Coordinates of C-alpha atoms in Angstrom, one line a residue:
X805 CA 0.0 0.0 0.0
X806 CA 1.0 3.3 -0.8
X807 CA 1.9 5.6 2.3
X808 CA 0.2 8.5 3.2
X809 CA 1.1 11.6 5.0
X810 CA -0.7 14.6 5.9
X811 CA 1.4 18.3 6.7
X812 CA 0.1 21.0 8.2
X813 CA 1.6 23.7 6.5
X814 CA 2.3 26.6 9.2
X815 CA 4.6 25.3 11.5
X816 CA 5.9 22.1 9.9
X817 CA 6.6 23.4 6.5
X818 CA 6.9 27.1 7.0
X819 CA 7.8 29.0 10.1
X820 CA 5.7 32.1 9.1
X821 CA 2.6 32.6 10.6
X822 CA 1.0 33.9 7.2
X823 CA -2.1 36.1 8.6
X824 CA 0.1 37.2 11.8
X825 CA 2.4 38.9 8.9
X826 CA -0.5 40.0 6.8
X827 CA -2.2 41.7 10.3
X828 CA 1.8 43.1 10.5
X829 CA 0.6 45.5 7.5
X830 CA -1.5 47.5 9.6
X831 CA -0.7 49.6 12.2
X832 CA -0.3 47.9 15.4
X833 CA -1.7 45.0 13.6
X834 CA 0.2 42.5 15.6
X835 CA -1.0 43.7 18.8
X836 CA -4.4 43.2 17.5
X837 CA -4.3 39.9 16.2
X838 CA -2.3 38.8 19.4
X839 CA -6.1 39.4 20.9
X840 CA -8.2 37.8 18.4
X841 CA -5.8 35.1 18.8
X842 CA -6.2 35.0 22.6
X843 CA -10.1 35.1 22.2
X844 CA -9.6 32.0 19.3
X845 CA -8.1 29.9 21.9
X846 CA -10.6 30.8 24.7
X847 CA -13.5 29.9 22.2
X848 CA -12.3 26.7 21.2
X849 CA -11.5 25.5 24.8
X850 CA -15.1 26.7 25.3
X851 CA -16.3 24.3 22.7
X852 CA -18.5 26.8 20.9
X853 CA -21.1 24.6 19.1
X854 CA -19.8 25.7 15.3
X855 CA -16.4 26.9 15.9
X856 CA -13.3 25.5 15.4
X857 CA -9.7 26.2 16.7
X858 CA -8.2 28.3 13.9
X859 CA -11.0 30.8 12.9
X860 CA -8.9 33.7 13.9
X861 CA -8.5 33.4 9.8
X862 CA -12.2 34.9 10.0
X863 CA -12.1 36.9 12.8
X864 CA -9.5 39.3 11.7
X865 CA -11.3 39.9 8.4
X866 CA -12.8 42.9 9.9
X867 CA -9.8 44.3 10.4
X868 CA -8.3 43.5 7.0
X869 CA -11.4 44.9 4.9
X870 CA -10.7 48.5 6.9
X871 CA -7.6 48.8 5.8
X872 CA -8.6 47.7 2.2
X873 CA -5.7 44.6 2.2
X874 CA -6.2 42.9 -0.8
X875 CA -5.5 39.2 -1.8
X876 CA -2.5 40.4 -3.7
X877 CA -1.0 41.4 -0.8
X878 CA -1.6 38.5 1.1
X879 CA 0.3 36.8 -2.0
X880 CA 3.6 39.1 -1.7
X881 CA 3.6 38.7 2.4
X882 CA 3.8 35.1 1.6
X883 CA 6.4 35.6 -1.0
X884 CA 8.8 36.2 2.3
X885 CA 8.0 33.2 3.6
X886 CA 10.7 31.1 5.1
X887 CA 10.8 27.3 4.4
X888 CA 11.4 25.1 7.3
X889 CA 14.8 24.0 6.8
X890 CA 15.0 20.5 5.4
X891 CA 11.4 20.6 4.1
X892 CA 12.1 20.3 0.9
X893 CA 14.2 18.0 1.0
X894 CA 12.3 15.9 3.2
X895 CA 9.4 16.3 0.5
X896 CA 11.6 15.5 -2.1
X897 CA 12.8 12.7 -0.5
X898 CA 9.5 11.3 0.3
X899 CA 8.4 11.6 -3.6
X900 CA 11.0 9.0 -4.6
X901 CA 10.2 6.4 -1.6
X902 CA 6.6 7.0 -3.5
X903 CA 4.5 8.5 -0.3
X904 CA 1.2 10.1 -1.3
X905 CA 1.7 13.9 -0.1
X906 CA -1.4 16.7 1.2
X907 CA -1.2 20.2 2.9
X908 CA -3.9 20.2 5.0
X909 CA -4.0 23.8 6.7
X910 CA -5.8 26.5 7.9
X911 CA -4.1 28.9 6.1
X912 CA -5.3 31.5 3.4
X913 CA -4.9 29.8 -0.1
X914 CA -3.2 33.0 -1.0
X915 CA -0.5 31.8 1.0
X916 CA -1.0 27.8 1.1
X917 CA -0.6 27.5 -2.8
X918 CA 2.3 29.7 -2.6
X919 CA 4.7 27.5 -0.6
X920 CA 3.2 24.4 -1.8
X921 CA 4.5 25.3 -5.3
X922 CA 7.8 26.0 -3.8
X923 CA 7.8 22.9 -2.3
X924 CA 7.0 21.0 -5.2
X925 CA 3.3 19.7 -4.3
X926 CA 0.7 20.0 -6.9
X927 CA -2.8 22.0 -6.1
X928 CA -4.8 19.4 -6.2
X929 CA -3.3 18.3 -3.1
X930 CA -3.5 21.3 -0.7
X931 CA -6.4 21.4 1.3
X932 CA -6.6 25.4 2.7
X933 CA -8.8 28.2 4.0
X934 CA -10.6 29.4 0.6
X935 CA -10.3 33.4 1.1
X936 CA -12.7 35.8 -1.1
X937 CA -11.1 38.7 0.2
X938 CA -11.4 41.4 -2.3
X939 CA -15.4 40.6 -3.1
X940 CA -16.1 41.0 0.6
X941 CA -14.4 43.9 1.1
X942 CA -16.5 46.0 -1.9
X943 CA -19.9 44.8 0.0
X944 CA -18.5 47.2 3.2
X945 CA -20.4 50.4 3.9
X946 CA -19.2 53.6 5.2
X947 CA -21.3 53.1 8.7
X948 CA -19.4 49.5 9.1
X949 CA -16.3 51.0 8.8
X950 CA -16.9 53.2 11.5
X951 CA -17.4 50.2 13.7
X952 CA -14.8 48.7 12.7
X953 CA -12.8 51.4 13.8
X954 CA -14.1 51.8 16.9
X955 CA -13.5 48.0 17.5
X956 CA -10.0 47.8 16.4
X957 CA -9.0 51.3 18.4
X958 CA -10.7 49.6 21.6
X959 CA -8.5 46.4 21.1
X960 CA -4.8 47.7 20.4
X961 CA -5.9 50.4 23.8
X962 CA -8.0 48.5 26.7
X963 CA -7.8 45.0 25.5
X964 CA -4.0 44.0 24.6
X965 CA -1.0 43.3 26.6
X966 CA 2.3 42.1 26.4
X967 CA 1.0 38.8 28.1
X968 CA -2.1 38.3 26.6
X969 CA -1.3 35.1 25.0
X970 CA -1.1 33.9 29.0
X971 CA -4.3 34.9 29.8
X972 CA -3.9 38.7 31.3
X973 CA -6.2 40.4 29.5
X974 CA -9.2 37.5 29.4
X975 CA -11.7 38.5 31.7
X976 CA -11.8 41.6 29.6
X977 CA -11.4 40.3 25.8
X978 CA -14.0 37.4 26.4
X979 CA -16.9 39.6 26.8
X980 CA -16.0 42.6 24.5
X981 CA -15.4 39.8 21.4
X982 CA -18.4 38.0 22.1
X983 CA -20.8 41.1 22.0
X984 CA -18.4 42.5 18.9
X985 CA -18.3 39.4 16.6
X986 CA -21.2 37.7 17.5
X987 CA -24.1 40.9 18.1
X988 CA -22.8 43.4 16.4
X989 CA -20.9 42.6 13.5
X990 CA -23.9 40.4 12.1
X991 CA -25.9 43.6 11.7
X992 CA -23.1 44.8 9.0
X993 CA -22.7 43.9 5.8
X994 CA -20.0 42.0 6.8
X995 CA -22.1 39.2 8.6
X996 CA -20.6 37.0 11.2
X997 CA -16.8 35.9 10.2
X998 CA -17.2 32.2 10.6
X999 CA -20.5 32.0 8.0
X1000 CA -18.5 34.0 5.5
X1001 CA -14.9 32.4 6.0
X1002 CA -14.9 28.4 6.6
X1003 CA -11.6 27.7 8.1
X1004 CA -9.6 24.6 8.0
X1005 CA -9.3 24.1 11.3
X1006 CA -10.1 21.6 14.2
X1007 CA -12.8 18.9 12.6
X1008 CA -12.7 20.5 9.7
X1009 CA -9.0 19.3 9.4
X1010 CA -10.5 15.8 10.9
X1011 CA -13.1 16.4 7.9
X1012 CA -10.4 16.8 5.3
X1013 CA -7.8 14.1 6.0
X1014 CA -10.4 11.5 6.4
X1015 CA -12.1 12.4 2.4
X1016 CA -8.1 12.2 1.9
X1017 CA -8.1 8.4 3.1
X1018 CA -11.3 7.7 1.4
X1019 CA -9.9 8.9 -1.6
X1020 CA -7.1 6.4 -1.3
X1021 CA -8.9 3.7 -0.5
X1022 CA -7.5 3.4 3.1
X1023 CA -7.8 3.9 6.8
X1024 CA -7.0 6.7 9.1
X1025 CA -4.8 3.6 10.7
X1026 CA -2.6 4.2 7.5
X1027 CA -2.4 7.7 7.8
X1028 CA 0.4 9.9 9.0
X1029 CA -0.3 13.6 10.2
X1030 CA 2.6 15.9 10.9
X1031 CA 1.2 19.5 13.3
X1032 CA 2.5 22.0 15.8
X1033 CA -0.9 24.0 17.4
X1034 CA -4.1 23.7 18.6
X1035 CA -5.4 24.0 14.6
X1036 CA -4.0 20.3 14.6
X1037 CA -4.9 18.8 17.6
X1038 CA -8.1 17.1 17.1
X1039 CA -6.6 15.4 13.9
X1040 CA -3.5 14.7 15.9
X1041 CA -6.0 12.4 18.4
X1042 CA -8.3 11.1 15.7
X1043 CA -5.1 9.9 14.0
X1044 CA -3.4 8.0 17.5
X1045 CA -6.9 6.6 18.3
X1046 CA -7.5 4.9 15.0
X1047 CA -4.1 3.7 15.4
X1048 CA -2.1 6.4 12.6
X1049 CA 0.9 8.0 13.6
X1050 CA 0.2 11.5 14.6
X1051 CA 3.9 14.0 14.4
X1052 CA 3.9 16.8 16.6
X1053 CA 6.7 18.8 15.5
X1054 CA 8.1 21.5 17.7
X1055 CA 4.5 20.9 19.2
X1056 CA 2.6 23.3 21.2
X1057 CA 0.8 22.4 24.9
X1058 CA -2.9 22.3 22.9
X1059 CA -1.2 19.5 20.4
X1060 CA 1.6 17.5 22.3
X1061 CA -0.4 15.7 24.6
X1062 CA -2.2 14.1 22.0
X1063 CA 0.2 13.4 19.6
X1064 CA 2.0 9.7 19.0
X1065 CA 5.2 11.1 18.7
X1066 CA 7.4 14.1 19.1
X1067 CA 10.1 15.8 17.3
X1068 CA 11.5 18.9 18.1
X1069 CA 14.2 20.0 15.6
X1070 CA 15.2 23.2 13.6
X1071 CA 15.4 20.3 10.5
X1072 CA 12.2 18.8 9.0
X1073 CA 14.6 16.2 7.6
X1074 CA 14.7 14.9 10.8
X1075 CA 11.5 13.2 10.9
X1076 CA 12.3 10.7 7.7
X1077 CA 13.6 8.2 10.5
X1078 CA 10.7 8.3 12.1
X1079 CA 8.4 7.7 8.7
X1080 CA 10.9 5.1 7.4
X1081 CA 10.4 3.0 11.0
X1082 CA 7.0 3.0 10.3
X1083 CA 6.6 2.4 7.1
X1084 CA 8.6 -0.5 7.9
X1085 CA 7.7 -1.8 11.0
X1086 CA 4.6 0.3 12.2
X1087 CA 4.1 1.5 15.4
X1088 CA 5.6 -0.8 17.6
X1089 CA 9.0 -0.3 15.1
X1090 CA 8.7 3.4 15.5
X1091 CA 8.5 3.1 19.7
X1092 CA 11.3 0.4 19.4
X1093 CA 13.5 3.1 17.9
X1094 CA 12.4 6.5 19.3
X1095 CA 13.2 4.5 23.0
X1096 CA 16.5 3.7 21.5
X1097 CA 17.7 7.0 20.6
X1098 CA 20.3 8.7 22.8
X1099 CA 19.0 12.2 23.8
X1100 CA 21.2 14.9 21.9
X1101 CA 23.3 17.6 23.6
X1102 CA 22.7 20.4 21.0
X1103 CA 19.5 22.6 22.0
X1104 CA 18.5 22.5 18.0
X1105 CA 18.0 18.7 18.7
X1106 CA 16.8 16.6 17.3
X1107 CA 14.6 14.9 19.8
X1108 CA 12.1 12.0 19.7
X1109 CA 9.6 11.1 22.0
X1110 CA 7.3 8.3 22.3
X1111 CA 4.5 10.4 23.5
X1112 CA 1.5 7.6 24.1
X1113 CA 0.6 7.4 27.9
X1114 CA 2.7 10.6 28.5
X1115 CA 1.7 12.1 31.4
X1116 CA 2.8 14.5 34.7
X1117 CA 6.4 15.4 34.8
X1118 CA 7.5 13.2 32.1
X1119 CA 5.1 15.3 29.3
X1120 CA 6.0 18.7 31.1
X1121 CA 9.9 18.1 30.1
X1122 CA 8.8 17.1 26.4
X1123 CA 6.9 20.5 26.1
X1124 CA 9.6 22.4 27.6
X1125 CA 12.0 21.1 25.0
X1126 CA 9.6 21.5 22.4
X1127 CA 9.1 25.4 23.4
X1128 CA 12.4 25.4 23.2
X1129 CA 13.3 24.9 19.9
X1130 CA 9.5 26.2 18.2
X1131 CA 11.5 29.7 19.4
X1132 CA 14.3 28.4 17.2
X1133 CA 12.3 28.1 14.6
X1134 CA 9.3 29.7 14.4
X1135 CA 10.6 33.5 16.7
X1136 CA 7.6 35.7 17.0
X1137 CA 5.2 33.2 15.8
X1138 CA 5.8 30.6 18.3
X1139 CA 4.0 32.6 21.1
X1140 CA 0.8 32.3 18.9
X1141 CA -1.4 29.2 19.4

């Protein structure tokens, strides 16, 4: 059977964090999105019936339609986008052992088609965050604007802090977002962000990968996903569960626990050991040698972890390492979630 692997795109394949650089063309654009972020990870630990980890895609639309960004520059932010180092060799790599590639992200396909191409992986399989932008943005009235302003000026001044990715600022953004995005913003032309903008994100991912597997004629027990953040983390435990090997690389805390295995490395490459085990031996082959490995000196790793029954103590050291080196690789965007 042929293998199959699933990346995520922002983290594993590029360190950029696409729409944190497109929110970087507005003034005090990264403070804001820091927020939305914030709020993006408080709703999906909520559980919000219809939203998924990820939609901060949607909910900085506002922001990007006052400001009249456009799709094209979307495209040029993500022309600066750096490539993981090793990830296209890794891909390449991969190609001749005859592994079945897919992106499956959250991303803009602005961006997501970009750095596929560069990587060498066709269209056809990159699944991304289809993005309208410049159609929504002629539908916007003077009167919204003027909300949106008001909105954005009361996030960058009352709602952000330098720690607001640790929860300073929650008791305060929880509130003002919900009655923004989900009272106010309906009554514009705009319309709520997640009925306009469906993000690839959370089960949606799920969603994806498992019409990828159908496609192919296999099971998600056949299935490798490679992820970093909490946009991966349900696909990383619907792939352990069914029995797949679920990768998080330089993982977050949202994704690690329920990953199969960890890497942490400033080189992609690193993980072909990992994919030739089990495409050799399986699961058990890939335990057998991840619990063989000697642990590296160098803080750039690589390390492996066996991450299945992880719990306590022994997972707090794997996330610290993984911290670690995500700062390595991914700088500003490694705070993000």
């Amino acid at each position: 059977m042929t293998p199959l692997i699933c990346f995520d795109l922002e983290g594993p394949l590029s360190s950029q964090d696409n729409a944190y650089e497109v929110m970087g063309l507005i003034p005090n654009g990264h403070k804001a999105f820091e927020v939305v972020s914030r709020y993006d990870d408080l709703l999906a630990l909520e559980g919000r019936e219809g939203y998924e980890p990820g939609d901060t895609l949607a909910l900085i639309l506002p922001f990007l339609i006052r400001h009249e960004i456009t799709e094209e520059s979307i495209e040029q932010v993500s022309k600066r986008a750096h490539i993981v180092t090793g990830a296209a060799e890794l891909i390449g790599r991969l190609k001749k052992k005859g592994w079945d590639l897919y992106v499956v992200s959250t991303s803009y396909e602005q961006h997501a088609l970009q750095v596929a191409d560069r990587l060498g992986l066709a269209s056809n399989n990159v699944v991304c965050t289809r993005f309208p932008l410049d159609a929504l943005r002629r539908a916007v009235s003077g009167q919204d604007l003027a909300l949106l302003k008001e909105a954005e000026e009361y996030i960058i001044e009352r709602l952000y802090h330098e720690n607001v990715g640790r929860g300073a600022r929650d008791r305060l953004i929880k509130p003002y977002l919900d009655d923004f995005y989900w009272r106010r913003l309906p009554e514009t032309a705009i319309g709520a962000p997640n009925r306009r903008i469906e993000v690839v994100g959370g089960r949606r991912k799920v969603w994806a990968i498992e019409r990828i597997a159908r496609q192919h004629e296999t099971y998600l027990r056949e299935v490798v996903f490679v992820g970093d953040s909490i946009t991966d983390a349900q696909a990383a435990k619907v792939i352990e569960a069914a029995g797949g090997l679920s990768i998080a690389f330089n993982g977050n805390a949202y994704i690690v626990p329920y990953a199969t295995v960890g890497v942490a490395s400033t080189d992609l490459v690193h993980l072909e050991v990992v994919l030739d085990e089990w495409r050799n031996s399986g699961r058990e082959g890939v335990k057998r040698k991840i619990e063989a490995m000697p642990r590296p000196e160098a803080d750039s790793g690589p390390f492996y972890d066996w991450l299945v029954g992880k719990k306590g103590r022994p997972l707090s050291r794997v996330l610290a390492v993984h911290r670690t080196v995500r700062a390595l690789v991914r700088g500003e965007a490694a705070k993000l979630g």
